[in-house]
XYZ file of N, CA and C in Angstrom:
447
model
N 94.442 4.695 2.823
C 94.489 3.772 3.928
C 94.568 2.324 3.431
N 93.849 2.023 2.362
C 93.897 0.654 1.829
C 95.322 0.299 1.424
N 96.057 1.262 0.874
C 97.453 1.018 0.497
C 98.268 0.566 1.711
N 98.089 1.232 2.841
C 98.822 0.879 4.057
C 98.405 -0.498 4.574
N 97.121 -0.804 4.487
C 96.642 -2.118 4.933
C 97.197 -3.230 4.051
N 97.217 -3.010 2.745
C 97.768 -4.015 1.819
C 99.274 -4.177 2.027
N 99.989 -3.080 2.291
C 101.431 -3.168 2.547
C 101.691 -4.009 3.796
N 100.861 -3.865 4.799
C 100.986 -4.657 6.023
C 100.811 -6.144 5.711
N 99.800 -6.476 4.915
C 99.549 -7.877 4.556
C 100.714 -8.430 3.735
N 101.221 -7.650 2.775
C 102.375 -8.108 1.972
C 103.584 -8.362 2.866
N 103.792 -7.496 3.851
C 104.894 -7.656 4.794
C 104.745 -8.976 5.559
N 103.535 -9.287 5.983
C 103.286 -10.543 6.690
C 103.519 -11.749 5.786
N 103.046 -11.657 4.546
C 103.253 -12.760 3.600
C 104.739 -12.990 3.371
N 105.527 -11.922 3.316
C 106.975 -12.049 3.137
C 107.616 -12.752 4.334
N 106.968 -12.658 5.502
C 107.466 -13.334 6.705
C 106.933 -14.767 6.816
N 106.162 -15.217 5.810
C 105.671 -16.588 5.787
C 104.250 -16.780 6.277
N 103.535 -15.697 6.528
C 102.153 -15.814 7.004
C 101.241 -16.295 5.884
N 100.246 -17.088 6.266
C 99.227 -17.559 5.328
C 97.874 -17.439 6.004
N 96.833 -17.422 5.211
C 95.484 -17.348 5.759
C 94.537 -16.785 4.725
N 93.335 -16.479 5.164
C 92.311 -15.927 4.285
C 92.383 -14.398 4.353
N 92.949 -13.808 3.309
C 93.132 -12.359 3.260
C 91.812 -11.702 2.889
N 91.432 -10.699 3.658
C 90.180 -9.988 3.402
C 90.354 -9.125 2.155
N 89.510 -9.314 1.132
C 89.609 -8.489 -0.081
C 89.296 -7.019 0.217
N 89.835 -6.132 -0.607
C 89.615 -4.693 -0.417
C 88.140 -4.353 -0.263
N 87.283 -4.964 -1.074
C 85.850 -4.651 -1.045
C 85.193 -5.051 0.275
N 85.833 -5.922 1.051
C 85.268 -6.376 2.325
C 85.859 -5.667 3.536
N 86.834 -4.785 3.337
C 87.434 -4.085 4.472
C 86.396 -3.156 5.087
N 86.223 -3.262 6.401
C 85.218 -2.455 7.096
C 85.521 -2.448 8.594
N 84.837 -1.599 9.314
C 84.909 -1.569 10.770
C 83.493 -1.806 11.303
N 83.331 -2.830 12.130
C 82.022 -3.149 12.700
C 81.767 -2.248 13.904
N 80.670 -1.496 13.850
C 80.301 -0.595 14.943
C 79.391 -1.291 15.949
N 78.522 -2.168 15.451
C 77.627 -2.967 16.296
C 77.289 -4.228 15.511
N 77.625 -5.391 16.074
C 77.324 -6.644 15.384
C 75.902 -7.054 15.732
N 75.050 -7.129 14.721
C 73.632 -7.406 14.925
C 73.298 -8.876 14.696
N 74.079 -9.573 13.893
C 73.756 -10.972 13.591
C 72.659 -11.024 12.546
N 71.740 -11.954 12.695
C 70.629 -12.076 11.743
C 69.615 -10.969 12.008
N 69.696 -9.910 11.229
C 68.779 -8.776 11.401
C 67.406 -9.156 10.873
N 66.472 -9.307 11.794
C 65.108 -9.662 11.393
C 64.338 -8.444 10.896
N 64.828 -7.253 11.263
C 64.130 -6.021 10.887
C 65.112 -5.032 10.253
N 65.627 -5.343 9.066
C 66.630 -4.460 8.467
C 66.123 -3.038 8.242
N 64.835 -2.867 7.960
C 64.305 -1.515 7.760
C 64.421 -0.687 9.035
N 64.196 -1.310 10.187
C 64.332 -0.594 11.455
C 65.791 -0.251 11.732
N 66.695 -1.151 11.395
C 68.120 -0.875 11.595
C 68.533 0.304 10.722
N 68.106 0.301 9.469
C 68.418 1.427 8.575
C 67.836 2.732 9.118
N 66.633 2.674 9.670
C 66.006 3.876 10.237
C 66.831 4.417 11.404
N 67.360 3.520 12.232
C 68.219 3.944 13.345
C 69.483 4.598 12.796
N 70.098 3.972 11.783
C 71.311 4.546 11.181
C 71.048 5.948 10.635
N 69.918 6.131 9.988
C 69.594 7.435 9.401
C 69.297 8.477 10.471
N 68.851 8.029 11.632
C 68.499 8.934 12.729
C 69.738 9.498 13.435
N 70.841 8.775 13.374
C 72.073 9.186 14.060
C 73.033 9.741 13.008
N 73.165 11.058 12.902
C 74.044 11.616 11.867
C 75.511 11.259 12.129
N 76.195 10.899 11.062
C 77.615 10.561 11.164
C 78.418 11.855 11.252
N 79.106 12.087 12.374
C 79.913 13.303 12.484
C 81.216 13.153 11.695
N 81.970 14.215 11.631
C 83.291 14.143 10.996
C 84.184 13.301 11.913
N 84.640 12.177 11.387
C 85.473 11.257 12.170
C 86.734 10.951 11.380
N 87.895 11.208 11.994
C 89.176 10.838 11.390
C 89.546 9.445 11.882
N 89.792 8.548 10.949
C 90.228 7.194 11.273
C 91.720 7.112 10.990
N 92.503 6.792 12.018
C 93.954 6.713 11.879
C 94.417 5.322 12.288
N 95.141 4.654 11.398
C 95.680 3.331 11.724
C 96.672 3.467 12.873
N 96.681 2.476 13.771
C 97.573 2.579 14.923
C 98.528 1.400 15.050
N 98.005 0.200 15.145
C 98.835 -0.981 15.400
C 98.091 -2.207 14.905
N 98.776 -3.333 14.910
C 98.109 -4.588 14.578
C 97.882 -5.374 15.863
N 96.933 -6.289 15.793
C 96.641 -7.134 16.937
C 95.957 -8.405 16.472
N 95.672 -9.271 17.420
C 95.091 -10.569 17.098
C 93.893 -10.850 17.991
N 92.869 -11.450 17.421
C 91.788 -12.103 18.160
C 91.919 -13.563 17.748
N 92.598 -14.373 18.538
C 92.841 -15.766 18.158
C 93.662 -15.817 16.883
N 93.106 -16.422 15.816
C 93.837 -16.530 14.548
C 93.393 -15.464 13.547
N 92.846 -14.389 14.043
C 92.402 -13.280 13.194
C 93.339 -12.092 13.426
N 93.922 -11.576 12.349
C 94.814 -10.415 12.439
C 94.032 -9.165 12.067
N 94.163 -8.118 12.879
C 93.462 -6.874 12.595
C 94.399 -5.682 12.674
N 93.964 -4.600 12.028
C 94.651 -3.309 12.123
C 93.806 -2.422 13.022
N 94.423 -1.906 14.066
C 93.697 -1.067 15.012
C 93.532 0.357 14.511
N 92.492 0.999 15.019
C 92.211 2.402 14.726
C 92.409 3.170 16.027
N 93.171 4.275 15.976
C 93.418 5.078 17.176
C 92.109 5.546 17.789
N 92.121 5.627 19.108
C 90.935 6.111 19.826
C 90.618 7.530 19.366
N 89.379 7.741 19.004
C 88.904 9.053 18.558
C 87.611 9.322 19.319
N 87.564 10.390 20.110
C 86.356 10.652 20.907
C 85.082 10.722 20.066
N 85.154 11.291 18.866
C 83.940 11.398 18.049
C 83.490 10.024 17.542
N 84.426 9.120 17.266
C 84.064 7.762 16.855
C 83.366 7.037 18.005
N 83.952 7.105 19.183
C 83.363 6.412 20.329
C 82.009 7.015 20.712
N 81.863 8.330 20.597
C 80.572 8.969 20.887
C 79.518 8.512 19.880
N 79.904 8.417 18.600
C 78.967 7.961 17.572
C 78.535 6.517 17.831
N 79.496 5.654 18.125
C 79.177 4.243 18.381
C 78.272 4.119 19.607
N 78.554 4.888 20.648
C 77.694 4.858 21.844
C 76.276 5.287 21.507
N 76.135 6.377 20.740
C 74.806 6.865 20.352
C 74.085 5.837 19.482
N 74.812 5.217 18.559
C 74.221 4.207 17.685
C 73.731 3.009 18.490
N 74.567 2.515 19.385
C 74.186 1.352 20.190
C 73.011 1.682 21.120
N 73.012 2.882 21.666
C 71.893 3.294 22.517
C 70.592 3.338 21.706
N 70.658 3.864 20.491
C 69.470 3.931 19.626
C 69.004 2.532 19.223
N 69.937 1.618 18.966
C 69.564 0.234 18.654
C 68.844 -0.401 19.845
N 69.378 -0.177 21.044
C 68.758 -0.735 22.252
C 67.359 -0.157 22.459
N 67.210 1.156 22.259
C 65.897 1.793 22.419
C 64.879 1.248 21.413
N 65.357 0.840 20.237
C 64.473 0.279 19.207
C 64.280 -1.228 19.383
N 64.796 -1.773 20.491
C 64.714 -3.213 20.777
C 65.330 -4.060 19.669
N 66.417 -3.570 19.097
C 67.166 -4.326 18.092
C 68.356 -4.956 18.810
N 68.379 -6.286 18.936
C 69.479 -6.925 19.658
C 70.798 -6.818 18.892
N 71.874 -6.624 19.655
C 73.222 -6.586 19.077
C 74.196 -7.120 20.116
N 75.373 -7.505 19.655
C 76.414 -8.030 20.533
C 76.905 -6.892 21.440
N 76.861 -7.109 22.753
C 77.201 -6.055 23.718
C 78.696 -6.006 24.057
N 79.513 -6.779 23.349
C 80.955 -6.723 23.619
C 81.436 -5.285 23.462
N 82.453 -4.906 24.240
C 82.982 -3.545 24.108
C 83.471 -3.285 22.679
N 83.294 -2.053 22.237
C 83.727 -1.648 20.899
C 85.247 -1.551 20.867
N 85.868 -2.305 19.968
C 87.312 -2.256 19.734
C 87.485 -1.852 18.275
N 87.820 -0.581 18.010
C 87.901 -0.136 16.613
C 89.045 -0.820 15.868
N 88.682 -1.607 14.863
C 89.681 -2.354 14.095
C 89.118 -2.725 12.725
N 90.031 -3.098 11.836
C 89.690 -3.591 10.503
C 90.362 -4.952 10.359
N 89.573 -5.986 10.101
C 90.123 -7.333 9.948
C 90.907 -7.419 8.639
N 92.133 -7.969 8.729
C 92.999 -8.115 7.550
C 93.107 -9.566 7.082
N 93.314 -10.498 8.030
C 93.501 -11.911 7.681
C 92.735 -12.772 8.682
N 91.946 -13.703 8.170
C 91.262 -14.694 9.002
C 92.029 -16.013 8.886
N 91.890 -16.850 9.901
C 92.558 -18.162 9.924
C 94.057 -18.020 9.627
N 94.686 -17.088 10.316
C 96.111 -16.808 10.125
C 96.953 -17.991 10.587
N 97.859 -18.402 9.713
C 98.866 -19.403 10.048
C 100.209 -18.732 9.801
N 101.038 -18.723 10.837
C 102.301 -18.005 10.707
C 103.397 -18.715 11.487
N 104.611 -18.695 10.942
C 105.741 -19.285 11.655
C 106.249 -18.316 12.723
N 106.306 -18.757 13.977
C 106.844 -17.913 15.045
C 106.038 -16.642 15.252
N 106.699 -15.635 15.788
C 106.011 -14.364 16.022
C 106.267 -13.428 14.847
N 105.252 -12.707 14.486
C 105.344 -11.788 13.358
C 105.409 -10.352 13.853
N 106.091 -9.527 13.105
C 106.164 -8.101 13.410
C 105.697 -7.325 12.189
N 104.384 -7.253 11.978
C 103.901 -6.549 10.791
C 104.128 -5.049 10.886
N 104.470 -4.466 9.763
C 104.637 -3.014 9.662
C 103.284 -2.422 9.287
N 102.898 -1.346 9.948
C 101.635 -0.690 9.630
C 101.851 0.816 9.622
N 101.793 1.410 8.424
C 101.913 2.864 8.315
C 100.680 3.500 8.941
N 100.881 4.603 9.646
C 99.773 5.248 10.352
C 99.047 6.241 9.450
N 98.420 5.712 8.413
C 97.647 6.560 7.505
C 96.291 6.861 8.111
N 95.649 7.888 7.564
C 94.326 8.239 8.071
C 93.381 8.577 6.932
N 92.107 8.570 7.262
C 91.055 8.936 6.313
C 89.853 9.422 7.108
N 88.929 10.054 6.428
C 87.698 10.471 7.085
C 86.616 9.438 6.802
N 85.874 9.053 7.851
C 84.755 8.124 7.673
C 83.707 8.807 6.806
N 83.211 8.090 5.798
C 82.267 8.708 4.864
C 80.827 8.266 5.076
N 80.615 7.073 5.653
C 79.241 6.635 5.894
C 79.225 5.430 6.819
N 78.058 5.205 7.408
C 77.795 3.991 8.171
C 76.713 3.246 7.403
N 76.841 1.929 7.307
C 75.903 1.150 6.493
C 75.552 -0.155 7.188
N 74.403 -0.691 6.842
C 73.980 -2.007 7.302
C 74.498 -3.022 6.291
N 75.310 -3.945 6.770
C 75.929 -4.927 5.892
C 75.428 -6.327 6.232
N 75.348 -7.144 5.205
C 74.969 -8.547 5.344
C 76.197 -9.377 4.979
N 76.524 -10.358 5.805
C 77.650 -11.234 5.478
C 77.125 -12.594 5.056
N 77.828 -13.194 4.105
C 77.486 -14.542 3.658
C 78.778 -15.292 3.377
N 78.712 -16.604 3.477
C 79.872 -17.442 3.190
C 79.705 -18.057 1.812
N 80.699 -17.821 0.959
C 80.704 -18.383 -0.380
C 82.073 -19.010 -0.610
N 82.090 -20.292 -0.873
C 83.364 -20.965 -1.112
C 84.306 -20.879 0.072
N 83.746 -20.884 1.292
C 84.567 -20.819 2.493
C 85.070 -19.433 2.827
N 84.639 -18.429 2.089
C 85.083 -17.055 2.337
C 83.885 -16.171 2.662
N 84.129 -15.186 3.518
C 83.082 -14.236 3.887
C 82.983 -13.160 2.817
N 81.752 -12.817 2.456
C 81.503 -11.710 1.532
C 80.504 -10.781 2.200
N 80.682 -9.472 1.999
C 79.789 -8.484 2.593
C 79.055 -7.735 1.499
N 77.804 -7.416 1.792
C 76.994 -6.666 0.841
C 76.132 -5.695 1.636
N 76.073 -4.456 1.167
C 75.218 -3.467 1.821
C 73.759 -3.788 1.519
N 72.923 -3.721 2.573
C 71.488 -3.967 2.362
C 70.684 -2.758 2.813
């Protein structure tokens, strides 16, 4: 899947796109945005309580949130059921999280600058989700870095 995501970014760069490209090590899908987790041990306990089912992740299309380019993941009932169960468990544990609707995607480029309209190519590769993790983001040198905690 990373190969397909990188090919999409190279295709955009060939069309003149510029921006902050997300490094391979930072590629991820956010299931619930928690922000400043004051109780990371409780969040980890919730994650461990909700078993990750077999979930196939299939790339579908690209899209934009403002100047952020993302690769979409096809709707998968088991993914949405897992995210619903996870968010419900977070709420029951009184762990605040962003209540925006879940849009399965992987961010590819932040602060995208592009001439005209772009038509990125995205191969519809797939993979099986292997784990859910609590991640911490930090800004270093103007770039976001993620680390599992």
